CSV table of C-alpha atoms in Angstrom, one decimal:
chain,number,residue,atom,x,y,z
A,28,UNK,CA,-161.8,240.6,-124.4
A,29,UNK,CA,-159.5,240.7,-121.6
A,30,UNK,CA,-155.4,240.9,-122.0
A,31,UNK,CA,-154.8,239.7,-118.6
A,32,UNK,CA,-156.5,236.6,-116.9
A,33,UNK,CA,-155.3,233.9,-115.0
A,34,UNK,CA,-154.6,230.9,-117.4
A,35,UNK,CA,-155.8,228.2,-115.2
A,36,UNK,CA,-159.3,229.9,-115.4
A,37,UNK,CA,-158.9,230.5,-119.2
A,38,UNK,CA,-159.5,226.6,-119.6
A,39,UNK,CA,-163.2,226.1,-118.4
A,40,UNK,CA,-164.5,223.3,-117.8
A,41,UNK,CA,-164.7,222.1,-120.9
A,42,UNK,CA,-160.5,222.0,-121.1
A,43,UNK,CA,-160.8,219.9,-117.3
A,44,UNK,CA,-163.0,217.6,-119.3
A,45,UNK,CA,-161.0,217.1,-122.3
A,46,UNK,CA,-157.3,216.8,-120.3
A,47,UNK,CA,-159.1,214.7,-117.9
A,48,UNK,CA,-159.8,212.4,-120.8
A,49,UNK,CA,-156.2,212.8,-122.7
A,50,UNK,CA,-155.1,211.4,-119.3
A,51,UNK,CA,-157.1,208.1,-119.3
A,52,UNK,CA,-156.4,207.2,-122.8
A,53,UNK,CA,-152.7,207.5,-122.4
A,54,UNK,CA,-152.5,205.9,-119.1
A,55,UNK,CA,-151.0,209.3,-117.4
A,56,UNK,CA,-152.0,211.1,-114.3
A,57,UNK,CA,-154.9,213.8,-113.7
A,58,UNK,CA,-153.2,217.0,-113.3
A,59,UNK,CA,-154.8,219.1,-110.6
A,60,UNK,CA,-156.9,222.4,-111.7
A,61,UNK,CA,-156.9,225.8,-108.8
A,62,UNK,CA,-160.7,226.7,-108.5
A,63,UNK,CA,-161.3,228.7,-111.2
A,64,UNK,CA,-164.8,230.6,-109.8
A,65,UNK,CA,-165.0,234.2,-111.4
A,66,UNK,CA,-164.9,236.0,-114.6
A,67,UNK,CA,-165.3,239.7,-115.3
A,68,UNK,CA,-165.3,241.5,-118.8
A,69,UNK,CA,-166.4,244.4,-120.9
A,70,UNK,CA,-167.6,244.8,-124.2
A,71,UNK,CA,-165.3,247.8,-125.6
A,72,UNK,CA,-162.0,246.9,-123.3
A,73,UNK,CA,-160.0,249.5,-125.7
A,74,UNK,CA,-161.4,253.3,-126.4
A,75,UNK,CA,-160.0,256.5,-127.9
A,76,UNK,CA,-160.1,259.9,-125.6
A,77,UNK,CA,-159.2,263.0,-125.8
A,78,UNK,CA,-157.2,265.2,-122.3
A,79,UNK,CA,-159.7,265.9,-120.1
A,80,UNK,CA,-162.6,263.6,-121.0
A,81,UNK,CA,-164.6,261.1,-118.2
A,82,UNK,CA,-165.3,257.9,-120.0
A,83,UNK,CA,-167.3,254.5,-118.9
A,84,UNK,CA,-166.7,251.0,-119.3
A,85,UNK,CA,-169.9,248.5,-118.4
A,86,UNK,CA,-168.5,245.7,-116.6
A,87,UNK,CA,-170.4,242.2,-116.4
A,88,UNK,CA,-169.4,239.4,-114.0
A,89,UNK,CA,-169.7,236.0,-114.4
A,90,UNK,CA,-169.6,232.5,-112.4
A,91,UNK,CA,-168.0,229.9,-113.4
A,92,UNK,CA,-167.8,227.7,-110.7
A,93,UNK,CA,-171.5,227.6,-110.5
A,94,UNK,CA,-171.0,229.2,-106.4
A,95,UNK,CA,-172.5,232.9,-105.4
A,96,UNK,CA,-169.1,235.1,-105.1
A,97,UNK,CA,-169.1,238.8,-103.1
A,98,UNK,CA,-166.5,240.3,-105.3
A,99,UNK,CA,-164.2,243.3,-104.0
A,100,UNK,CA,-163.3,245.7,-107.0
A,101,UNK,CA,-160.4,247.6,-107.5
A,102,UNK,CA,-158.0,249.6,-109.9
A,103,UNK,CA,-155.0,247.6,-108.8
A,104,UNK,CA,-152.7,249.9,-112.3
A,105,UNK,CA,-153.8,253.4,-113.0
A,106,UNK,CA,-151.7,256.2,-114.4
A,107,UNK,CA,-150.4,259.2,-112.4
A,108,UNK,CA,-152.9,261.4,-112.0
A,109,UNK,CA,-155.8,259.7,-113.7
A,110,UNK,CA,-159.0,259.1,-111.6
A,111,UNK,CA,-161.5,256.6,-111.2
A,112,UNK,CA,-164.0,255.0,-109.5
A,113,UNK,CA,-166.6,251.6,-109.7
A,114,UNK,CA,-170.8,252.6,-110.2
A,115,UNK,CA,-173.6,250.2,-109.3
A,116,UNK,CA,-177.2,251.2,-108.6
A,117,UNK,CA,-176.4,254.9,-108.7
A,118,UNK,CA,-174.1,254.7,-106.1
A,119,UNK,CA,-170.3,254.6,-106.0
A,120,UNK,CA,-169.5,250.9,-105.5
A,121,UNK,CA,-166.3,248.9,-103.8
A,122,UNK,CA,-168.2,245.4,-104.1
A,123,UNK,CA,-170.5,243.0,-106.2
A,124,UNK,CA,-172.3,239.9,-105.5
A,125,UNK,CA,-173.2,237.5,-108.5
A,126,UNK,CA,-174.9,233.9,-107.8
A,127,UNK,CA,-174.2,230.6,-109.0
A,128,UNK,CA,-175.8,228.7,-112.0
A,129,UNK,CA,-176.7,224.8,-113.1
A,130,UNK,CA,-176.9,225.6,-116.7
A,131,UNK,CA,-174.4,223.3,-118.7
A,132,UNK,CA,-171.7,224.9,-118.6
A,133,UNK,CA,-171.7,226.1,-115.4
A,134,UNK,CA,-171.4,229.9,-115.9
A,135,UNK,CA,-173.8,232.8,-115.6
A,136,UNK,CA,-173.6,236.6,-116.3
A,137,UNK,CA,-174.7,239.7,-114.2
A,138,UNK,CA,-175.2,242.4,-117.0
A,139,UNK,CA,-174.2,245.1,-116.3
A,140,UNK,CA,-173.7,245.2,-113.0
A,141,UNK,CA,-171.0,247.8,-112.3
A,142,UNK,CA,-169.6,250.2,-114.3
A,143,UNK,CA,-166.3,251.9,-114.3
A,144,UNK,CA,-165.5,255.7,-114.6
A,145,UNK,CA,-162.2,257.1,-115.7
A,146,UNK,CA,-161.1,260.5,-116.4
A,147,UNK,CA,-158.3,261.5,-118.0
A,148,UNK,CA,-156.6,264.9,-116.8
A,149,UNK,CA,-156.6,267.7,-119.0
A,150,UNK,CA,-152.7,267.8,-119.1
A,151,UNK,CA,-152.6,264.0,-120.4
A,152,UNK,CA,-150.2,263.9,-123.6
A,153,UNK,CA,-151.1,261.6,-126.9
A,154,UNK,CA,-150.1,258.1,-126.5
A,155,UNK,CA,-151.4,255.0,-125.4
A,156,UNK,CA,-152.0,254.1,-121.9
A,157,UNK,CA,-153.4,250.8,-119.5
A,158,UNK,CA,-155.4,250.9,-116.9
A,159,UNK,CA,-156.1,247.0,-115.1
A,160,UNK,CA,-158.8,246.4,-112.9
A,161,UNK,CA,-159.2,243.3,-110.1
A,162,UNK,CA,-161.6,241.4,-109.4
A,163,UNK,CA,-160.7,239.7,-105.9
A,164,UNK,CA,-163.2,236.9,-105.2
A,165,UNK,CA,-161.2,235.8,-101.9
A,166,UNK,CA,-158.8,232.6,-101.1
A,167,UNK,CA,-156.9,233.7,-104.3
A,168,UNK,CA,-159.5,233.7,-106.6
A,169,UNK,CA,-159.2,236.8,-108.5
A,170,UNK,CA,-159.8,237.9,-112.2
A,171,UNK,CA,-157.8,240.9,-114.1
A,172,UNK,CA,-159.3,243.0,-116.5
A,173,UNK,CA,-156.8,245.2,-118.5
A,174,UNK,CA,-158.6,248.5,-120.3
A,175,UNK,CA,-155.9,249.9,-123.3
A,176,UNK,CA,-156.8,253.9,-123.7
A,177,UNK,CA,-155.9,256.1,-126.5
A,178,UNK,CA,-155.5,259.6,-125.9
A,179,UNK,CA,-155.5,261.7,-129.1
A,180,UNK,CA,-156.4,265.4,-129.3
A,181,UNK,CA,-159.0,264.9,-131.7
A,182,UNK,CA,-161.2,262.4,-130.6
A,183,UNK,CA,-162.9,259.9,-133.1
A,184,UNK,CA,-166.6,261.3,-133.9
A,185,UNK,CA,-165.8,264.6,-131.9
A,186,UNK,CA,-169.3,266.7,-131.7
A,187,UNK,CA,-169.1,269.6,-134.0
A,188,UNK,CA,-171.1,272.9,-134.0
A,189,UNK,CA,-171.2,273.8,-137.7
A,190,UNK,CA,-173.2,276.7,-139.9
A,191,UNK,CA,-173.6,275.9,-143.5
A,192,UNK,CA,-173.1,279.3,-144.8
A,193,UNK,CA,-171.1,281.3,-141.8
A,194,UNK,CA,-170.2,284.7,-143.6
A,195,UNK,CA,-173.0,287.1,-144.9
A,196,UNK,CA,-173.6,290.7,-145.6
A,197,UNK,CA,-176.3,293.4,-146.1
A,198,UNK,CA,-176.7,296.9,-145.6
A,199,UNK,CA,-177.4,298.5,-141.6
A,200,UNK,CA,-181.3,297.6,-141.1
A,201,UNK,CA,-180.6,294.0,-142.4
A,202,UNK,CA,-181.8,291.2,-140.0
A,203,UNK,CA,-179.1,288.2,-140.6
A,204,UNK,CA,-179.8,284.7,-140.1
A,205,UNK,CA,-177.8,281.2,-139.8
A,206,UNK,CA,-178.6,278.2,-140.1
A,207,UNK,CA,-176.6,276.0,-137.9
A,208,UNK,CA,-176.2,272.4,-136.9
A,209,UNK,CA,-175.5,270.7,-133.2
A,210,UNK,CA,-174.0,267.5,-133.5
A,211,UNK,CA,-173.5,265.3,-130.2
A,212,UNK,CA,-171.1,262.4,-131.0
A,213,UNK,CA,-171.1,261.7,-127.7
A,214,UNK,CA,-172.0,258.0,-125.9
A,215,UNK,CA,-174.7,259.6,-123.7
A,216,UNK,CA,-177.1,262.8,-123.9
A,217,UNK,CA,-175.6,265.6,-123.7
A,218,UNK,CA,-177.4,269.1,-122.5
A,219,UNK,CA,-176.2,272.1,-124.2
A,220,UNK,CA,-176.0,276.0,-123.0
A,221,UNK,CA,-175.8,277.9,-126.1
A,222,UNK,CA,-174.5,281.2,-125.9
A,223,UNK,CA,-172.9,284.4,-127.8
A,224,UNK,CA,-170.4,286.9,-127.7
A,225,UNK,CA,-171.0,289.8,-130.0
A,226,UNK,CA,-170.1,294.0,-130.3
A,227,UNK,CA,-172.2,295.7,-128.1
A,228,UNK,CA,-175.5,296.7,-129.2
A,229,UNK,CA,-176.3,293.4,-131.6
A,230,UNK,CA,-179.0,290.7,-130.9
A,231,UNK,CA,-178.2,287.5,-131.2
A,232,UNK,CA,-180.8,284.6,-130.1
A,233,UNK,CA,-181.6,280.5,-130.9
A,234,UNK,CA,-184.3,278.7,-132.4
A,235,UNK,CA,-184.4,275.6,-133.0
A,236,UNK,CA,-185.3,274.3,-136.1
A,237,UNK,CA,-188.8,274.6,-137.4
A,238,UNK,CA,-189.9,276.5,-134.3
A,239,UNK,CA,-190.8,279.7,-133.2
A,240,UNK,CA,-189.3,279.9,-129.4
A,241,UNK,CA,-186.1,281.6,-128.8
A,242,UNK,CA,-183.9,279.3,-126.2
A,243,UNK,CA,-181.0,279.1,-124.0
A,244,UNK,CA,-180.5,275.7,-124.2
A,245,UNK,CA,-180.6,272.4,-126.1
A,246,UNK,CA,-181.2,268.8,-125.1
A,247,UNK,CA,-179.2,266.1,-127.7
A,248,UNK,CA,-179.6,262.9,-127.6
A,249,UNK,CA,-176.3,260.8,-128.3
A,250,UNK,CA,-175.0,259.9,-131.7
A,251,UNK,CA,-178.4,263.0,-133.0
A,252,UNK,CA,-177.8,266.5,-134.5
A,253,UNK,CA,-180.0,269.4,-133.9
A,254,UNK,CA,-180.4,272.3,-136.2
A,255,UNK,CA,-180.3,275.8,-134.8
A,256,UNK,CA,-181.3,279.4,-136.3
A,257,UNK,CA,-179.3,282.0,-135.4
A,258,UNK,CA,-180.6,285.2,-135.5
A,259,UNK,CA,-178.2,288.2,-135.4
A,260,UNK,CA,-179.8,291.6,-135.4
A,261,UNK,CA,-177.4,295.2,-135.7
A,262,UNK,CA,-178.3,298.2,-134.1
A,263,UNK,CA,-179.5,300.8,-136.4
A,264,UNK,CA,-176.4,303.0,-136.1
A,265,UNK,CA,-174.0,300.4,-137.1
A,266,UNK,CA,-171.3,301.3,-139.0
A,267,UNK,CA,-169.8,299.8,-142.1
A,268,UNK,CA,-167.4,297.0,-141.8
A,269,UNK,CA,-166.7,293.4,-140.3
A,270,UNK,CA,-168.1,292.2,-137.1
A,271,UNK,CA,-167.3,288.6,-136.1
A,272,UNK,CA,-170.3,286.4,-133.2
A,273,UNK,CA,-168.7,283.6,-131.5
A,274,UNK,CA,-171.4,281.5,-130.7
A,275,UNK,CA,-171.1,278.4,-127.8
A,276,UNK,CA,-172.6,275.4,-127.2
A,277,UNK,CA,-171.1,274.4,-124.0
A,278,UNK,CA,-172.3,270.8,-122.1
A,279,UNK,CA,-170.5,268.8,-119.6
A,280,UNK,CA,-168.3,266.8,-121.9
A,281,UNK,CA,-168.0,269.3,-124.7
A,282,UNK,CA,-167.2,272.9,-125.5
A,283,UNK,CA,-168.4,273.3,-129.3
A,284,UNK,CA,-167.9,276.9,-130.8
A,285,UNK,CA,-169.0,278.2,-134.2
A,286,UNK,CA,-167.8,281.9,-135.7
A,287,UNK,CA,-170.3,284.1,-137.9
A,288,UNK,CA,-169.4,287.1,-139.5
A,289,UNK,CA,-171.6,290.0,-140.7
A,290,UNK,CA,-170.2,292.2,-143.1
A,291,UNK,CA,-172.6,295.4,-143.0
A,292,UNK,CA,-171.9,297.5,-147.0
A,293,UNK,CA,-173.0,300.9,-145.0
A,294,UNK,CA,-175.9,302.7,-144.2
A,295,UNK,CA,-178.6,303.5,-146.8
A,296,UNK,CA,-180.9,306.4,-146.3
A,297,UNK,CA,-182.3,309.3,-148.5
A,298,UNK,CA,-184.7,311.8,-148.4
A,299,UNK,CA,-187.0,314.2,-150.4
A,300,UNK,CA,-188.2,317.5,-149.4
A,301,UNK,CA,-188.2,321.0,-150.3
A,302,UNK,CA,-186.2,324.0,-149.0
A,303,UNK,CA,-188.6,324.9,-146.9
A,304,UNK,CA,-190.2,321.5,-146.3
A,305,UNK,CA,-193.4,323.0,-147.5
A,306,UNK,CA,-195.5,320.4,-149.6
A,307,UNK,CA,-198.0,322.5,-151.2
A,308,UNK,CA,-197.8,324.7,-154.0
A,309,UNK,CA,-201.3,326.4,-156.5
A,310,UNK,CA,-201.2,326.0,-160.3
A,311,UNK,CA,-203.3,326.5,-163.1
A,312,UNK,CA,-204.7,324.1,-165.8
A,313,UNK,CA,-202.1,323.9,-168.9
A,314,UNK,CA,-199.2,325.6,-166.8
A,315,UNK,CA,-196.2,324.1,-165.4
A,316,UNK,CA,-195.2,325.3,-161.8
A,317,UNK,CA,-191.7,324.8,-160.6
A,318,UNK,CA,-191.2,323.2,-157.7
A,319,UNK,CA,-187.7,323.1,-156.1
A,320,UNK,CA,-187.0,319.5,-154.6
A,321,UNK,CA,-183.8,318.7,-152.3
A,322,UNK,CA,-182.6,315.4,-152.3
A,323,UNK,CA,-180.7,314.6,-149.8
A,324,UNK,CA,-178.2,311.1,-148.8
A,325,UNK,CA,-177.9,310.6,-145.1
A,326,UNK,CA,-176.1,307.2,-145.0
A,327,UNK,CA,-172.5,306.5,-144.7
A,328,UNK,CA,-172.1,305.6,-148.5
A,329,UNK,CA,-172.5,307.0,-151.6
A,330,UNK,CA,-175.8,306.6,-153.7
A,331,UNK,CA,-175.7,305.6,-157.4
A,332,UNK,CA,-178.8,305.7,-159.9
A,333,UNK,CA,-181.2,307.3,-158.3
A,334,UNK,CA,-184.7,307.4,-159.9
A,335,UNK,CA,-187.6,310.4,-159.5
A,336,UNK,CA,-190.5,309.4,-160.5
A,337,UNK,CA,-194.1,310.6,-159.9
A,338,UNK,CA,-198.0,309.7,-158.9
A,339,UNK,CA,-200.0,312.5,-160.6
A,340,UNK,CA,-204.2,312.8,-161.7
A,341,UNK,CA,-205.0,311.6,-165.1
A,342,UNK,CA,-204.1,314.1,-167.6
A,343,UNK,CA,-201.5,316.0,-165.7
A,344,UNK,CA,-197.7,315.9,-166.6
A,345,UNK,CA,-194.9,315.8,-164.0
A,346,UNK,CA,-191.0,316.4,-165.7
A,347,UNK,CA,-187.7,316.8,-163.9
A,348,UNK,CA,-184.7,318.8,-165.0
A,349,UNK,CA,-182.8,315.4,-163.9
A,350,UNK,CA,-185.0,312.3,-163.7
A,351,UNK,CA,-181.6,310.3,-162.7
A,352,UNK,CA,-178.6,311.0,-160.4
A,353,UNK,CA,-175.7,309.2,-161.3
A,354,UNK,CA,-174.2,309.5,-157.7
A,355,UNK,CA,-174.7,311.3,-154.9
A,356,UNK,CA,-172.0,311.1,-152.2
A,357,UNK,CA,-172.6,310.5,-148.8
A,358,UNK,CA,-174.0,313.2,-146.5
A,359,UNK,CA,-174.5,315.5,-149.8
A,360,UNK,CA,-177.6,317.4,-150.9
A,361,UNK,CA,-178.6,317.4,-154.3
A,362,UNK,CA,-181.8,320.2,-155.9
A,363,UNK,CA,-183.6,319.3,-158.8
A,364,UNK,CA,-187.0,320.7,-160.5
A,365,UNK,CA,-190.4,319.2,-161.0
A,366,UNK,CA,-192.5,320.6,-162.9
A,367,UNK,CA,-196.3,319.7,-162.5
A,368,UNK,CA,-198.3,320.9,-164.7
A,369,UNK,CA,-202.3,320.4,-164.5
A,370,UNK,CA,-204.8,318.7,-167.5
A,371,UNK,CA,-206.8,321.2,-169.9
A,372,UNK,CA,-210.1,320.1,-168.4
A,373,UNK,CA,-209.3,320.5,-164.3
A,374,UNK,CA,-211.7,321.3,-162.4
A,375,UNK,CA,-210.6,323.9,-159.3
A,376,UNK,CA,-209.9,322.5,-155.8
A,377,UNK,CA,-207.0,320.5,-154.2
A,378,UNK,CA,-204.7,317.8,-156.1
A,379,UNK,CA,-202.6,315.0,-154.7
A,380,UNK,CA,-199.0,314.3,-156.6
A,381,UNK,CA,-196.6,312.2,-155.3
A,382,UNK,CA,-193.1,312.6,-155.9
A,383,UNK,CA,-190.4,310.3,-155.1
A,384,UNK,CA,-186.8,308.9,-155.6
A,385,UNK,CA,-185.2,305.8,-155.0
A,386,UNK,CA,-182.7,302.9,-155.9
A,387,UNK,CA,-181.8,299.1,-155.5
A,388,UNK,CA,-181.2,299.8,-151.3
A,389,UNK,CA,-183.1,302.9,-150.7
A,390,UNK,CA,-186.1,305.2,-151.3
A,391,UNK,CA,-187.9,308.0,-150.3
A,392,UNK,CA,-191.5,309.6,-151.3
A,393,UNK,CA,-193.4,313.1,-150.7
A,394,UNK,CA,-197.1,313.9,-151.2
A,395,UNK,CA,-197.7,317.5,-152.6
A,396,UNK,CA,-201.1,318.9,-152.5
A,397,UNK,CA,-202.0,321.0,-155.7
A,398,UNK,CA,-204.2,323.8,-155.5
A,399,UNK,CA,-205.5,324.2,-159.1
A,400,UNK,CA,-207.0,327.5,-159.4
A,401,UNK,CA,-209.1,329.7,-162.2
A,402,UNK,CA,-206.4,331.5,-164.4
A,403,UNK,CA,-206.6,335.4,-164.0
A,404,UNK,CA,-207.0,336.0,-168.0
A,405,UNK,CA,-210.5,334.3,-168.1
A,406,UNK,CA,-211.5,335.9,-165.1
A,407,UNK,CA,-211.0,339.4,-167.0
A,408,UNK,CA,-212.9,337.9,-169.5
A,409,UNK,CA,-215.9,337.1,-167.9
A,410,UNK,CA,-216.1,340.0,-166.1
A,411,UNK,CA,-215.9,342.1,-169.3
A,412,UNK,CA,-218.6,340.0,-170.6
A,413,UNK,CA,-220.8,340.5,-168.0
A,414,UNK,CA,-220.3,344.0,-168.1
A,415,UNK,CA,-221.2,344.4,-172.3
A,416,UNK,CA,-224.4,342.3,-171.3
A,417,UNK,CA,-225.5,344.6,-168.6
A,418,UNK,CA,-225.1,347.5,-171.2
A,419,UNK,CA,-226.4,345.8,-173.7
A,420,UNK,CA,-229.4,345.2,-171.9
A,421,UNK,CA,-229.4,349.0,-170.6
A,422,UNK,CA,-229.4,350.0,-174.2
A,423,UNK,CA,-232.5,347.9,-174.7
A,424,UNK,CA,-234.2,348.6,-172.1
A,425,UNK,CA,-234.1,352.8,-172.9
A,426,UNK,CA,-234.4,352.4,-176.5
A,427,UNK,CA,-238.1,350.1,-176.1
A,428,UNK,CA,-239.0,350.3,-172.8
A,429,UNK,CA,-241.6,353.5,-172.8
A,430,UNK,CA,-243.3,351.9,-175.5
């Protein structure tokens, strides 16, 4: 685990025993052994970085002399401009202590007890580089611990900030949302700020998956993902066109980024009214009355297919002079005719007909009230009718009434 140690304390004492033995059998003499008292390691002594990143090495310490050692610690190799430092207890460290042991084979091991952080400046190029640690134990007793780092500019299981589908589109009025995944590849936890840039006007925010509370920020544990909704509103006067959100997710150790694009078709808007907005009009039972609609388009494209279509009382009968538009270009008015004519058997008073147009992205409705009222012919008629009965009755009434 280490690629420099002092060979005389590579042995143990289980190679003293064995030579010591070799020696008695052949008749030669005991070579003499230096104490050999300390030993220090790590798990991972080699680790791929990229510029800029801190990374930690646990170190554990051993005794293998069986004696208590106070062990001073130091980088005694580092390169130019690379820093570092020894961590015990939550506080920066420059010595150890580990005690003795009786087991067998007369080592013990601290775990853990220091670690060692290096960071690597932003300006370091690819390659690999060594970094060697001490271990001074005093009277010459020392142990070297060499650490072999890899600096590439994409680091092994970066974290990522992705979005399954990052380009959508819809019309002005549309309410877009991503769904997007935080990855921490990280060794530790790793708090996120999550933030957006974005044209003036728009919304963006961040939920987390499967909740309902917009946030600023995200805790990940290391080596876990965390999916994110990202909600990107337009202002209502948006134009058509393009528009690109850089969203961040920014930590200590990482600077994720993720690019959504909207891509808004245009503004789609259109109306129904009359010339003089008036939305009442009287009629008579079996006669059409005109009515003179304007259909206007106030978005920013042009409308196709338009469909009128009406809401009338049983019985009556609604017909246009164009009951489709095949386009109607944008900011352009259009007038067409509706004819509503009332059933045989209407009864006078006020009417409700709705009118309306639309299409696939846009509509647009108008009530009418209808006043149905007594046609002028039959009113002649009853009043001429009236009038032969009073005579009629006059006529009687001279003719037999002295007798």
């Amino acid at each position: 685990m280490k690629c420099v140690k002092v060979l005389n304390r590579k042995s143990g004492a289980g190679m003293m025993a064995a030579v010591m033995m070799s020696a008695l059998l052949t008749g030669s003499s005991v070579p003499v052994f230096a104490a050999s008292g300390i030993d220090m390691s790590t798990d991972y002594p080699g680790v791929t970085v990229k510029a800029g990143d801190t990374v930690t090495f646990p170190l554990d310490f051993a005794s293998l002399d069986g004696e208590g050692h106070d062990i001073a610690l130091s980088a005694s190799s580092l390169p130019e401009e690379w820093t570092g430092y020894f961590k015990g207890n939550n506080n920066q460290v420059t010595r150890v202590h580990i005690s003795g042991t009786s087991d067998q084979e007369g080592s013990t091991s601290g775990s853990s007890l220091a670690t060692y952080s290096l960071t690597i400046p932003q300006g370091a190029e690819e390659g690999v580089y060594t970094v060697e640690l001490e271990a001074d134990a005093g009277a010459g007793d020392t142990d070297k611990l060499e650490l072999e780092i890899a600096v590439n500019q994409e680091e092994v299981g970066q974290s990522n900030f992705t979005s399954e589908y990052p380009e959508q589109q819809g019309a002005s009025g549309t309410v877009f949302s991503f769904d997007t995944t935080i990855v921490n590849n990280r060794g530790t936890g790793q708090s996120y700020a999550l933030s957006a840039q974005a044209p003036e006007g728009w919304q963006v925010t961040f939920t987390p998956s499967g909740e309902s509370t917009n946030v600023a920020s995200l805790d990940i544990d290391a080596g876990a993902s965390q999916g994110v909704t990202v909600k990107v509103t337009p202002p209502e006067t948006v134009e058509k066109g393009d528009y690109t959100i850089s969203c961040a997710a920014i930590s200590a150790n990482d600077s994720l980024s993720a690019d959504l694009t909207v891509s808004i078709t245009g503004t789609y808007d259109v109306s129904l009214s009359t010339q003089d907005e008036r939305l009442s009009c009287d009629a008579y039972a079996k006669k059409g009355t005109d009515i003179t609609l304007t259909i206007t388009n106030n978005g920013n494209v042009d409308l196709t297919n338009l469909n009128l279509t009406s809401s009338a009382p049983s019985e009556w009968d609604v017909a246009f002079s164009e009951s489709t538009i095949d386009t109607l270009e944008a900011g352009a008015t259009k007038e067409v005719t509706a004819t509503i004519t009332p059933g045989e058997n209407v009864i006078t008073g006020d009417y409700v007909t709705s009118l309306k147009v639309s299409n696939d992205q846009t509509s647009s409705s108008a009530d009418f009230r209808v006043t149905v009222k007594t046609s002028t012919t039959w009113g002649i008629a009853a009043i001429a009718i009236v009038i032969v009965l009073i005579l009629g009755l006059a006529v009687i009434f001279k003719k037999y009434g002295r007798r």
